[in-house]
Amino acid sequence: MKKLLYIFILVLVLSSCDNHRKSSTEGNSVYYWKTTFSLDKTKQDFISKNNITRLYIRYFDVVLRGNASVPNATIKFKSSIPDSIQVIPAIYIMNECMQSRDTSLAEKILERILQINATNDIKNVREIQIDCDYTKKTEHNFLAFMQQLYNLCNKHKIGLATTVRLYQLSWQEPKADRGVLMMYNTGDFKNIYDEKPILNVDSVETYLRYLKNYDLPLSAAYPLFKWDLLFYENRFKEILYTEDRSFLFSGDTVVRREPTLSDILKAKTRLQQIRKDINKEIIVFDLSEYNIARFKDEEYKKIFAH
């Protein structure tokens, strides 16, 4: 009897610790993907109207300089985090950084995140997220990196999440508490005849056949953003990040690609047909003035409907 009581108490303690380190995976969330964190009234209203409880904030990128993986474009905080918001630091790692095995990288990344939290008095952090477009050539090193980072996060009672690209669904799952399926970039934006390169569910059914058996708890992130694409005589030149068109020449064509409300709702429905719990947390990418203005309040209610 005493032995059974001991086991019961141990399970409760472990369960409590586990819940402490893991982030909630229900509710509404949004990515913040700029180098300066600033919440003006427009963003604050969006957060309030849509009951946003989590912000996935890009803290910094990790890029390759010479033979070293180093931080780049670290975020600066000009606004404080509302008390009601949970922050999930998101770190984007360039695939080149995984070409060789750097056993110190995981510790450096975690230390830098904790330092940014302390410097900016960000307290409500129970999870971090790693974002990497790793390939088959770098998969082995990425999996080893994630295992090492998971162990470090575990010591700090911090959860670890990973982004999952559609093409990665058929691969080995990284060591993490959960994943976020990036439900965008489904087509070829360099092809002027591809009218839905950001989100076209019909074009990714080949990948979605692996979704049901992907062995990580999953949420999904849906796109709000646009691309202004510059073509010369139907050949792709670049993505435009300014509204200035004064530099255009004869033969240049600018096309705008952005998902419609119908595209987003169709994607939500299709994913939920395969995994019923994937929309317990609904995430959109990303928080900006343009994206906020794209849809009406009632349309956002449909996007965030569970």
PDB file of C-alpha atoms in Angstrom:
ATOM      1  CA  MET A   1       0.000   0.000   0.000  1.00  0.00           C
ATOM      2  CA  LYS A   2       2.810   2.388   0.880  1.00  0.00           C
ATOM      3  CA  LYS A   3       4.533   1.522  -2.388  1.00  0.00           C
ATOM      4  CA  LEU A   4       1.392   2.325  -4.383  1.00  0.00           C
ATOM      5  CA  LEU A   5       0.989   5.627  -2.540  1.00  0.00           C
ATOM      6  CA  TYR A   6       4.616   6.527  -3.299  1.00  0.00           C
ATOM      7  CA  ILE A   7       4.133   5.776  -7.005  1.00  0.00           C
ATOM      8  CA  PHE A   8       0.944   7.873  -7.084  1.00  0.00           C
ATOM      9  CA  ILE A   9       2.693  10.871  -5.489  1.00  0.00           C
ATOM     10  CA  LEU A  10       5.658  10.490  -7.855  1.00  0.00           C
ATOM     11  CA  VAL A  11       3.364  10.514 -10.887  1.00  0.00           C
ATOM     12  CA  LEU A  12       1.665  13.692  -9.632  1.00  0.00           C
ATOM     13  CA  VAL A  13       5.007  15.414  -9.082  1.00  0.00           C
ATOM     14  CA  LEU A  14       6.338  14.448 -12.495  1.00  0.00           C
ATOM     15  CA  SER A  15       3.097  15.472 -14.128  1.00  0.00           C
ATOM     16  CA  SER A  16       3.241  18.841 -12.389  1.00  0.00           C
ATOM     17  CA  CYS A  17       6.818  19.415 -13.541  1.00  0.00           C
ATOM     18  CA  ASP A  18       5.953  18.396 -17.073  1.00  0.00           C
ATOM     19  CA  ASN A  19       2.988  20.763 -17.206  1.00  0.00           C
ATOM     20  CA  HIS A  20       5.167  23.556 -15.859  1.00  0.00           C
ATOM     21  CA  ARG A  21       7.679  23.276 -18.688  1.00  0.00           C
ATOM     22  CA  LYS A  22       5.217  22.818 -21.523  1.00  0.00           C
ATOM     23  CA  SER A  23       3.340  25.628 -23.207  1.00  0.00           C
ATOM     24  CA  SER A  24      -0.410  25.477 -23.617  1.00  0.00           C
ATOM     25  CA  THR A  25      -1.435  24.356 -27.091  1.00  0.00           C
ATOM     26  CA  GLU A  26      -4.930  25.803 -27.113  1.00  0.00           C
ATOM     27  CA  GLY A  27      -6.207  29.248 -28.038  1.00  0.00           C
ATOM     28  CA  ASN A  28      -5.169  31.881 -30.572  1.00  0.00           C
ATOM     29  CA  SER A  29      -1.622  32.886 -31.449  1.00  0.00           C
ATOM     30  CA  VAL A  30       0.265  35.082 -33.885  1.00  0.00           C
ATOM     31  CA  TYR A  31       3.848  35.350 -35.088  1.00  0.00           C
ATOM     32  CA  TYR A  32       5.791  38.586 -34.733  1.00  0.00           C
ATOM     33  CA  TRP A  33       8.582  38.546 -37.314  1.00  0.00           C
ATOM     34  CA  LYS A  34      10.287  41.930 -37.192  1.00  0.00           C
ATOM     35  CA  THR A  35      13.587  43.119 -35.746  1.00  0.00           C
ATOM     36  CA  THR A  36      11.892  45.712 -33.518  1.00  0.00           C
ATOM     37  CA  PHE A  37       9.074  44.764 -31.170  1.00  0.00           C
ATOM     38  CA  SER A  38       6.533  47.553 -30.968  1.00  0.00           C
ATOM     39  CA  LEU A  39       2.841  47.222 -30.183  1.00  0.00           C
ATOM     40  CA  ASP A  40       0.897  50.206 -31.446  1.00  0.00           C
ATOM     41  CA  LYS A  41      -2.852  50.609 -30.922  1.00  0.00           C
ATOM     42  CA  THR A  42      -3.658  48.733 -34.156  1.00  0.00           C
ATOM     43  CA  LYS A  43      -1.724  45.664 -33.030  1.00  0.00           C
ATOM     44  CA  GLN A  44      -3.052  45.875 -29.490  1.00  0.00           C
ATOM     45  CA  ASP A  45      -6.620  46.036 -30.783  1.00  0.00           C
ATOM     46  CA  PHE A  46      -6.009  43.020 -33.013  1.00  0.00           C
ATOM     47  CA  ILE A  47      -4.656  41.043 -30.060  1.00  0.00           C
ATOM     48  CA  SER A  48      -7.615  42.016 -27.897  1.00  0.00           C
ATOM     49  CA  LYS A  49     -10.356  41.473 -30.495  1.00  0.00           C
ATOM     50  CA  ASN A  50      -9.071  38.026 -31.446  1.00  0.00           C
ATOM     51  CA  ASN A  51      -8.262  36.806 -27.928  1.00  0.00           C
ATOM     52  CA  ILE A  52      -4.596  36.298 -28.743  1.00  0.00           C
ATOM     53  CA  THR A  53      -2.852  34.644 -25.801  1.00  0.00           C
ATOM     54  CA  ARG A  54       0.533  33.799 -27.339  1.00  0.00           C
ATOM     55  CA  LEU A  55       3.081  35.681 -29.402  1.00  0.00           C
ATOM     56  CA  TYR A  56       5.729  33.725 -31.280  1.00  0.00           C
ATOM     57  CA  ILE A  57       8.404  36.410 -31.393  1.00  0.00           C
ATOM     58  CA  ARG A  58      11.442  36.050 -33.654  1.00  0.00           C
ATOM     59  CA  TYR A  59      14.325  36.786 -31.271  1.00  0.00           C
ATOM     60  CA  PHE A  60      17.202  36.410 -33.723  1.00  0.00           C
ATOM     61  CA  ASP A  61      18.468  34.446 -36.697  1.00  0.00           C
ATOM     62  CA  VAL A  62      21.456  32.131 -36.685  1.00  0.00           C
ATOM     63  CA  VAL A  63      23.623  32.526 -39.784  1.00  0.00           C
ATOM     64  CA  LEU A  64      26.927  31.125 -40.995  1.00  0.00           C
ATOM     65  CA  ARG A  65      29.877  33.495 -41.103  1.00  0.00           C
ATOM     66  CA  GLY A  66      33.044  31.789 -42.173  1.00  0.00           C
ATOM     67  CA  ASN A  67      32.903  28.493 -40.306  1.00  0.00           C
ATOM     68  CA  ALA A  68      30.986  29.831 -37.309  1.00  0.00           C
ATOM     69  CA  SER A  69      27.261  29.952 -36.593  1.00  0.00           C
ATOM     70  CA  VAL A  70      26.499  33.379 -35.146  1.00  0.00           C
ATOM     71  CA  PRO A  71      23.379  35.370 -34.139  1.00  0.00           C
ATOM     72  CA  ASN A  72      22.071  37.980 -36.549  1.00  0.00           C
ATOM     73  CA  ALA A  73      19.368  40.676 -36.492  1.00  0.00           C
ATOM     74  CA  THR A  74      18.559  40.369 -32.794  1.00  0.00           C
ATOM     75  CA  ILE A  75      15.215  41.886 -31.871  1.00  0.00           C
ATOM     76  CA  LYS A  76      14.971  45.162 -29.972  1.00  0.00           C
ATOM     77  CA  PHE A  77      12.051  45.673 -27.597  1.00  0.00           C
ATOM     78  CA  LYS A  78      10.438  49.115 -27.695  1.00  0.00           C
ATOM     79  CA  SER A  79       7.183  47.929 -26.121  1.00  0.00           C
ATOM     80  CA  SER A  80       6.609  45.779 -23.079  1.00  0.00           C
ATOM     81  CA  ILE A  81       4.802  42.464 -23.272  1.00  0.00           C
ATOM     82  CA  PRO A  82       1.209  42.568 -21.977  1.00  0.00           C
ATOM     83  CA  ASP A  83       0.795  40.499 -18.808  1.00  0.00           C
ATOM     84  CA  SER A  84      -1.868  38.374 -20.481  1.00  0.00           C
ATOM     85  CA  ILE A  85       0.466  37.274 -23.286  1.00  0.00           C
ATOM     86  CA  GLN A  86       2.745  34.260 -23.244  1.00  0.00           C
ATOM     87  CA  VAL A  87       5.926  34.761 -25.250  1.00  0.00           C
ATOM     88  CA  ILE A  88       7.449  31.963 -27.299  1.00  0.00           C
ATOM     89  CA  PRO A  89      10.900  33.012 -28.553  1.00  0.00           C
ATOM     90  CA  ALA A  90      11.377  31.792 -32.129  1.00  0.00           C
ATOM     91  CA  ILE A  91      14.862  31.288 -33.523  1.00  0.00           C
ATOM     92  CA  TYR A  92      15.387  30.947 -37.264  1.00  0.00           C
ATOM     93  CA  ILE A  93      18.477  28.878 -38.110  1.00  0.00           C
ATOM     94  CA  MET A  94      19.865  28.990 -41.635  1.00  0.00           C
ATOM     95  CA  ASN A  95      20.222  25.526 -43.128  1.00  0.00           C
ATOM     96  CA  GLU A  96      23.918  26.211 -43.813  1.00  0.00           C
ATOM     97  CA  CYS A  97      24.526  26.188 -40.062  1.00  0.00           C
ATOM     98  CA  MET A  98      23.607  22.496 -39.999  1.00  0.00           C
ATOM     99  CA  GLN A  99      26.104  21.447 -42.635  1.00  0.00           C
ATOM    100  CA  SER A 100      28.606  20.650 -39.891  1.00  0.00           C
ATOM    101  CA  ARG A 101      28.077  19.610 -36.262  1.00  0.00           C
ATOM    102  CA  ASP A 102      28.585  22.406 -33.744  1.00  0.00           C
ATOM    103  CA  THR A 103      28.146  20.858 -30.307  1.00  0.00           C
ATOM    104  CA  SER A 104      28.166  24.274 -28.614  1.00  0.00           C
ATOM    105  CA  LEU A 105      25.357  25.799 -30.702  1.00  0.00           C
ATOM    106  CA  ALA A 106      22.430  24.551 -28.621  1.00  0.00           C
ATOM    107  CA  GLU A 107      23.860  25.943 -25.392  1.00  0.00           C
ATOM    108  CA  LYS A 108      24.729  29.279 -27.033  1.00  0.00           C
ATOM    109  CA  ILE A 109      21.209  29.693 -28.402  1.00  0.00           C
ATOM    110  CA  LEU A 110      19.534  28.912 -25.085  1.00  0.00           C
ATOM    111  CA  GLU A 111      21.887  31.221 -23.168  1.00  0.00           C
ATOM    112  CA  ARG A 112      21.179  34.052 -25.593  1.00  0.00           C
ATOM    113  CA  ILE A 113      17.414  33.567 -25.266  1.00  0.00           C
ATOM    114  CA  LEU A 114      17.616  33.624 -21.472  1.00  0.00           C
ATOM    115  CA  GLN A 115      19.800  36.729 -21.637  1.00  0.00           C
ATOM    116  CA  ILE A 116      17.295  38.549 -23.877  1.00  0.00           C
ATOM    117  CA  ASN A 117      14.498  37.570 -21.501  1.00  0.00           C
ATOM    118  CA  ALA A 118      16.389  38.892 -18.497  1.00  0.00           C
ATOM    119  CA  THR A 119      17.480  42.112 -20.209  1.00  0.00           C
ATOM    120  CA  ASN A 120      13.944  42.935 -21.313  1.00  0.00           C
ATOM    121  CA  ASP A 121      12.154  41.631 -18.206  1.00  0.00           C
ATOM    122  CA  ILE A 122      10.253  39.010 -20.197  1.00  0.00           C
ATOM    123  CA  LYS A 123       9.032  36.503 -17.645  1.00  0.00           C
ATOM    124  CA  ASN A 124       6.200  34.539 -19.193  1.00  0.00           C
ATOM    125  CA  VAL A 125       8.360  32.165 -21.274  1.00  0.00           C
ATOM    126  CA  ARG A 126       7.620  28.467 -20.911  1.00  0.00           C
ATOM    127  CA  GLU A 127       8.671  27.332 -24.373  1.00  0.00           C
ATOM    128  CA  ILE A 128      11.031  28.205 -27.212  1.00  0.00           C
ATOM    129  CA  GLN A 129      10.718  27.362 -30.891  1.00  0.00           C
ATOM    130  CA  ILE A 130      13.352  26.418 -33.453  1.00  0.00           C
ATOM    131  CA  ASP A 131      12.682  27.186 -37.109  1.00  0.00           C
ATOM    132  CA  CYS A 132      14.975  25.628 -39.717  1.00  0.00           C
ATOM    133  CA  ASP A 133      14.588  24.683 -43.384  1.00  0.00           C
ATOM    134  CA  TYR A 134      16.832  21.676 -42.900  1.00  0.00           C
ATOM    135  CA  THR A 135      17.236  19.250 -45.778  1.00  0.00           C
ATOM    136  CA  LYS A 136      18.062  15.579 -46.126  1.00  0.00           C
ATOM    137  CA  LYS A 137      21.748  16.479 -46.258  1.00  0.00           C
ATOM    138  CA  THR A 138      21.577  18.336 -42.949  1.00  0.00           C
ATOM    139  CA  GLU A 139      18.896  16.238 -41.247  1.00  0.00           C
ATOM    140  CA  HIS A 140      21.309  14.140 -39.176  1.00  0.00           C
ATOM    141  CA  ASN A 141      23.036  17.192 -37.687  1.00  0.00           C
ATOM    142  CA  PHE A 142      19.736  18.966 -37.078  1.00  0.00           C
ATOM    143  CA  LEU A 143      18.290  15.975 -35.204  1.00  0.00           C
ATOM    144  CA  ALA A 144      21.416  15.778 -33.047  1.00  0.00           C
ATOM    145  CA  PHE A 145      21.199  19.523 -32.351  1.00  0.00           C
ATOM    146  CA  MET A 146      17.534  19.250 -31.350  1.00  0.00           C
ATOM    147  CA  GLN A 147      18.234  16.350 -28.990  1.00  0.00           C
ATOM    148  CA  GLN A 148      20.952  18.375 -27.283  1.00  0.00           C
ATOM    149  CA  LEU A 149      18.761  21.483 -27.049  1.00  0.00           C
ATOM    150  CA  TYR A 150      15.840  19.428 -25.721  1.00  0.00           C
ATOM    151  CA  ASN A 151      18.027  18.103 -22.906  1.00  0.00           C
ATOM    152  CA  LEU A 152      19.166  21.633 -22.023  1.00  0.00           C
ATOM    153  CA  CYS A 153      15.616  22.992 -22.094  1.00  0.00           C
ATOM    154  CA  ASN A 154      14.497  20.147 -19.884  1.00  0.00           C
ATOM    155  CA  LYS A 155      16.998  21.197 -17.225  1.00  0.00           C
ATOM    156  CA  HIS A 156      15.521  24.704 -17.270  1.00  0.00           C
ATOM    157  CA  LYS A 157      11.943  23.348 -17.316  1.00  0.00           C
ATOM    158  CA  ILE A 158      11.347  25.021 -20.691  1.00  0.00           C
ATOM    159  CA  GLY A 159       9.404  23.342 -23.471  1.00  0.00           C
ATOM    160  CA  LEU A 160      10.845  22.962 -26.963  1.00  0.00           C
ATOM    161  CA  ALA A 161       8.842  23.343 -30.149  1.00  0.00           C
ATOM    162  CA  THR A 162       9.922  22.947 -33.750  1.00  0.00           C
ATOM    163  CA  THR A 163       8.473  24.224 -36.978  1.00  0.00           C
ATOM    164  CA  VAL A 164       7.600  21.541 -39.513  1.00  0.00           C
ATOM    165  CA  ARG A 165       7.701  22.222 -43.228  1.00  0.00           C
ATOM    166  CA  LEU A 166       5.301  20.270 -45.415  1.00  0.00           C
ATOM    167  CA  TYR A 167       8.127  18.398 -47.121  1.00  0.00           C
ATOM    168  CA  GLN A 168       9.490  17.366 -43.710  1.00  0.00           C
ATOM    169  CA  LEU A 169       6.326  15.483 -42.732  1.00  0.00           C
ATOM    170  CA  SER A 170       7.663  12.216 -44.153  1.00  0.00           C
ATOM    171  CA  TRP A 171      10.974  12.490 -42.268  1.00  0.00           C
ATOM    172  CA  GLN A 172      12.083  11.552 -38.771  1.00  0.00           C
ATOM    173  CA  GLU A 173      10.516  13.803 -36.148  1.00  0.00           C
ATOM    174  CA  PRO A 174      12.992  16.044 -34.267  1.00  0.00           C
ATOM    175  CA  LYS A 175      13.178  15.705 -30.497  1.00  0.00           C
ATOM    176  CA  ALA A 176      10.659  18.260 -29.275  1.00  0.00           C
ATOM    177  CA  ASP A 177       7.545  18.613 -27.163  1.00  0.00           C
ATOM    178  CA  ARG A 178       5.493  19.628 -30.159  1.00  0.00           C
ATOM    179  CA  GLY A 179       5.568  20.987 -33.689  1.00  0.00           C
ATOM    180  CA  VAL A 180       3.960  23.784 -35.674  1.00  0.00           C
ATOM    181  CA  LEU A 181       3.106  22.902 -39.264  1.00  0.00           C
ATOM    182  CA  MET A 182       3.895  25.871 -41.493  1.00  0.00           C
ATOM    183  CA  MET A 183       0.904  25.793 -43.806  1.00  0.00           C
ATOM    184  CA  TYR A 184       2.305  28.123 -46.436  1.00  0.00           C
ATOM    185  CA  ASN A 185       4.840  28.417 -49.252  1.00  0.00           C
ATOM    186  CA  THR A 186       3.004  25.616 -50.999  1.00  0.00           C
ATOM    187  CA  GLY A 187       3.915  26.585 -54.550  1.00  0.00           C
ATOM    188  CA  ASP A 188       6.584  28.132 -56.768  1.00  0.00           C
ATOM    189  CA  PHE A 189       6.623  31.913 -56.369  1.00  0.00           C
ATOM    190  CA  LYS A 190       9.197  32.157 -59.178  1.00  0.00           C
ATOM    191  CA  ASN A 191       6.624  30.875 -61.645  1.00  0.00           C
ATOM    192  CA  ILE A 192       4.491  33.786 -62.854  1.00  0.00           C
ATOM    193  CA  TYR A 193       1.719  31.364 -63.758  1.00  0.00           C
ATOM    194  CA  ASP A 194       1.440  29.990 -60.206  1.00  0.00           C
ATOM    195  CA  GLU A 195      -1.303  32.197 -58.820  1.00  0.00           C
ATOM    196  CA  LYS A 196      -1.328  30.643 -55.335  1.00  0.00           C
ATOM    197  CA  PRO A 197       2.296  30.046 -54.332  1.00  0.00           C
ATOM    198  CA  ILE A 198       1.658  30.991 -50.692  1.00  0.00           C
ATOM    199  CA  LEU A 199      -1.286  28.710 -49.965  1.00  0.00           C
ATOM    200  CA  ASN A 200      -2.910  26.135 -52.215  1.00  0.00           C
ATOM    201  CA  VAL A 201      -4.142  23.078 -50.335  1.00  0.00           C
ATOM    202  CA  ASP A 202      -4.824  21.127 -53.517  1.00  0.00           C
ATOM    203  CA  SER A 203      -1.146  21.258 -54.473  1.00  0.00           C
ATOM    204  CA  VAL A 204       0.169  19.678 -51.250  1.00  0.00           C
ATOM    205  CA  GLU A 205      -1.956  16.550 -50.904  1.00  0.00           C
ATOM    206  CA  THR A 206       1.170  14.479 -51.572  1.00  0.00           C
ATOM    207  CA  TYR A 207       2.681  15.818 -48.330  1.00  0.00           C
ATOM    208  CA  LEU A 208      -0.533  15.695 -46.321  1.00  0.00           C
ATOM    209  CA  ARG A 209      -0.754  11.909 -46.623  1.00  0.00           C
ATOM    210  CA  TYR A 210       2.016  11.807 -43.985  1.00  0.00           C
ATOM    211  CA  LEU A 211       0.259  14.221 -41.608  1.00  0.00           C
ATOM    212  CA  LYS A 212      -1.870  11.698 -39.746  1.00  0.00           C
ATOM    213  CA  ASN A 213       1.090   9.614 -38.597  1.00  0.00           C
ATOM    214  CA  TYR A 214       3.526  12.422 -37.831  1.00  0.00           C
ATOM    215  CA  ASP A 215       4.554  11.556 -34.301  1.00  0.00           C
ATOM    216  CA  LEU A 216       4.502  14.959 -32.609  1.00  0.00           C
ATOM    217  CA  PRO A 217       1.582  16.976 -31.235  1.00  0.00           C
ATOM    218  CA  LEU A 218       0.881  19.564 -33.931  1.00  0.00           C
ATOM    219  CA  SER A 219      -0.597  23.008 -34.308  1.00  0.00           C
ATOM    220  CA  ALA A 220      -0.762  24.792 -37.664  1.00  0.00           C
ATOM    221  CA  ALA A 221       0.279  28.271 -38.766  1.00  0.00           C
ATOM    222  CA  TYR A 222      -1.723  29.943 -41.535  1.00  0.00           C
ATOM    223  CA  PRO A 223      -0.472  32.812 -43.726  1.00  0.00           C
ATOM    224  CA  LEU A 224      -1.774  36.367 -43.847  1.00  0.00           C
ATOM    225  CA  PHE A 225       1.188  37.860 -45.691  1.00  0.00           C
ATOM    226  CA  LYS A 226       1.605  38.952 -49.294  1.00  0.00           C
ATOM    227  CA  TRP A 227       4.383  38.772 -51.853  1.00  0.00           C
ATOM    228  CA  ASP A 228       4.970  41.456 -54.461  1.00  0.00           C
ATOM    229  CA  LEU A 229       6.961  39.646 -57.128  1.00  0.00           C
ATOM    230  CA  LEU A 230       8.972  41.313 -59.876  1.00  0.00           C
ATOM    231  CA  PHE A 231       9.264  39.574 -63.225  1.00  0.00           C
ATOM    232  CA  TYR A 232      11.032  40.648 -66.403  1.00  0.00           C
ATOM    233  CA  GLU A 233       9.447  39.180 -69.505  1.00  0.00           C
ATOM    234  CA  ASN A 234       7.856  36.533 -67.264  1.00  0.00           C
ATOM    235  CA  ARG A 235      11.200  35.580 -65.688  1.00  0.00           C
ATOM    236  CA  PHE A 236      11.446  36.013 -61.918  1.00  0.00           C
ATOM    237  CA  LYS A 237      13.766  38.775 -60.690  1.00  0.00           C
ATOM    238  CA  GLU A 238      13.061  39.420 -56.998  1.00  0.00           C
ATOM    239  CA  ILE A 239      10.596  39.885 -54.163  1.00  0.00           C
ATOM    240  CA  LEU A 240       9.815  43.565 -53.624  1.00  0.00           C
ATOM    241  CA  TYR A 241       9.754  44.880 -50.065  1.00  0.00           C
ATOM    242  CA  THR A 242       8.816  48.467 -50.895  1.00  0.00           C
ATOM    243  CA  GLU A 243       5.836  50.120 -52.524  1.00  0.00           C
ATOM    244  CA  ASP A 244       8.153  52.260 -54.659  1.00  0.00           C
ATOM    245  CA  ARG A 245       7.813  51.316 -58.332  1.00  0.00           C
ATOM    246  CA  SER A 246       9.799  54.192 -59.840  1.00  0.00           C
ATOM    247  CA  PHE A 247      12.699  51.915 -60.771  1.00  0.00           C
ATOM    248  CA  LEU A 248      10.659  49.647 -63.034  1.00  0.00           C
ATOM    249  CA  PHE A 249      11.689  49.281 -66.663  1.00  0.00           C
ATOM    250  CA  SER A 250       9.881  48.319 -69.842  1.00  0.00           C
ATOM    251  CA  GLY A 251       9.181  44.593 -69.720  1.00  0.00           C
ATOM    252  CA  ASP A 252       8.933  44.521 -65.913  1.00  0.00           C
ATOM    253  CA  THR A 253       5.792  43.102 -64.338  1.00  0.00           C
ATOM    254  CA  VAL A 254       4.817  43.181 -60.648  1.00  0.00           C
ATOM    255  CA  VAL A 255       2.299  40.619 -59.430  1.00  0.00           C
ATOM    256  CA  ARG A 256       0.857  40.403 -55.937  1.00  0.00           C
ATOM    257  CA  ARG A 257       0.248  37.009 -54.370  1.00  0.00           C
ATOM    258  CA  GLU A 258      -1.688  36.632 -51.134  1.00  0.00           C
ATOM    259  CA  PRO A 259      -4.017  33.989 -49.724  1.00  0.00           C
ATOM    260  CA  THR A 260      -7.731  34.663 -49.675  1.00  0.00           C
ATOM    261  CA  LEU A 261     -10.042  34.016 -46.746  1.00  0.00           C
ATOM    262  CA  SER A 262     -11.361  31.032 -48.668  1.00  0.00           C
ATOM    263  CA  ASP A 263      -7.818  29.636 -49.041  1.00  0.00           C
ATOM    264  CA  ILE A 264      -7.204  29.852 -45.296  1.00  0.00           C
ATOM    265  CA  LEU A 265     -10.545  28.339 -44.298  1.00  0.00           C
ATOM    266  CA  LYS A 266     -10.112  25.544 -46.813  1.00  0.00           C
ATOM    267  CA  ALA A 267      -6.679  24.758 -45.370  1.00  0.00           C
ATOM    268  CA  LYS A 268      -8.071  24.714 -41.819  1.00  0.00           C
ATOM    269  CA  THR A 269     -10.840  22.327 -42.829  1.00  0.00           C
ATOM    270  CA  ARG A 270      -8.528  19.988 -44.743  1.00  0.00           C
ATOM    271  CA  LEU A 271      -6.005  19.704 -41.907  1.00  0.00           C
ATOM    272  CA  GLN A 272      -8.740  19.062 -39.358  1.00  0.00           C
ATOM    273  CA  GLN A 273     -10.114  16.262 -41.512  1.00  0.00           C
ATOM    274  CA  ILE A 274      -6.758  14.529 -41.119  1.00  0.00           C
ATOM    275  CA  ARG A 275      -5.907  15.503 -37.517  1.00  0.00           C
ATOM    276  CA  LYS A 276      -8.903  16.542 -35.436  1.00  0.00           C
ATOM    277  CA  ASP A 277      -6.870  18.343 -32.774  1.00  0.00           C
ATOM    278  CA  ILE A 278      -4.608  20.390 -35.052  1.00  0.00           C
ATOM    279  CA  ASN A 279      -6.742  23.541 -34.750  1.00  0.00           C
ATOM    280  CA  LYS A 280      -6.949  23.617 -30.954  1.00  0.00           C
ATOM    281  CA  GLU A 281      -4.331  26.322 -31.301  1.00  0.00           C
ATOM    282  CA  ILE A 282      -4.761  28.562 -34.333  1.00  0.00           C
ATOM    283  CA  ILE A 283      -1.688  30.539 -35.357  1.00  0.00           C
ATOM    284  CA  VAL A 284      -1.408  33.206 -38.056  1.00  0.00           C
ATOM    285  CA  PHE A 285       1.705  34.645 -39.671  1.00  0.00           C
ATOM    286  CA  ASP A 286       2.298  37.444 -39.012  1.00  0.00           C
ATOM    287  CA  LEU A 287       1.407  40.551 -36.984  1.00  0.00           C
ATOM    288  CA  SER A 288       1.737  43.648 -39.178  1.00  0.00           C
ATOM    289  CA  GLU A 289      -0.397  46.643 -40.106  1.00  0.00           C
ATOM    290  CA  TYR A 290      -0.942  45.385 -43.650  1.00  0.00           C
ATOM    291  CA  ASN A 291      -1.956  41.900 -42.551  1.00  0.00           C
ATOM    292  CA  ILE A 292      -4.306  43.212 -39.866  1.00  0.00           C
ATOM    293  CA  ALA A 293      -6.105  45.317 -42.465  1.00  0.00           C
ATOM    294  CA  ARG A 294      -6.472  42.460 -44.919  1.00  0.00           C
ATOM    295  CA  PHE A 295      -9.624  41.011 -43.383  1.00  0.00           C
ATOM    296  CA  LYS A 296     -12.636  42.400 -41.525  1.00  0.00           C
ATOM    297  CA  ASP A 297     -13.275  41.595 -37.862  1.00  0.00           C
ATOM    298  CA  GLU A 298     -15.965  39.046 -38.725  1.00  0.00           C
ATOM    299  CA  GLU A 299     -13.613  37.349 -41.185  1.00  0.00           C
ATOM    300  CA  TYR A 300     -10.923  37.045 -38.545  1.00  0.00           C
ATOM    301  CA  LYS A 301     -13.508  35.433 -36.301  1.00  0.00           C
ATOM    302  CA  LYS A 302     -13.860  32.716 -38.935  1.00  0.00           C
ATOM    303  CA  ILE A 303     -10.100  32.262 -39.144  1.00  0.00           C
ATOM    304  CA  PHE A 304      -9.782  31.940 -35.367  1.00  0.00           C
ATOM    305  CA  ALA A 305     -12.864  29.762 -34.943  1.00  0.00           C
ATOM    306  CA  HIS A 306     -12.039  26.454 -33.257  1.00  0.00           C
TER     307      HIS A 306
END
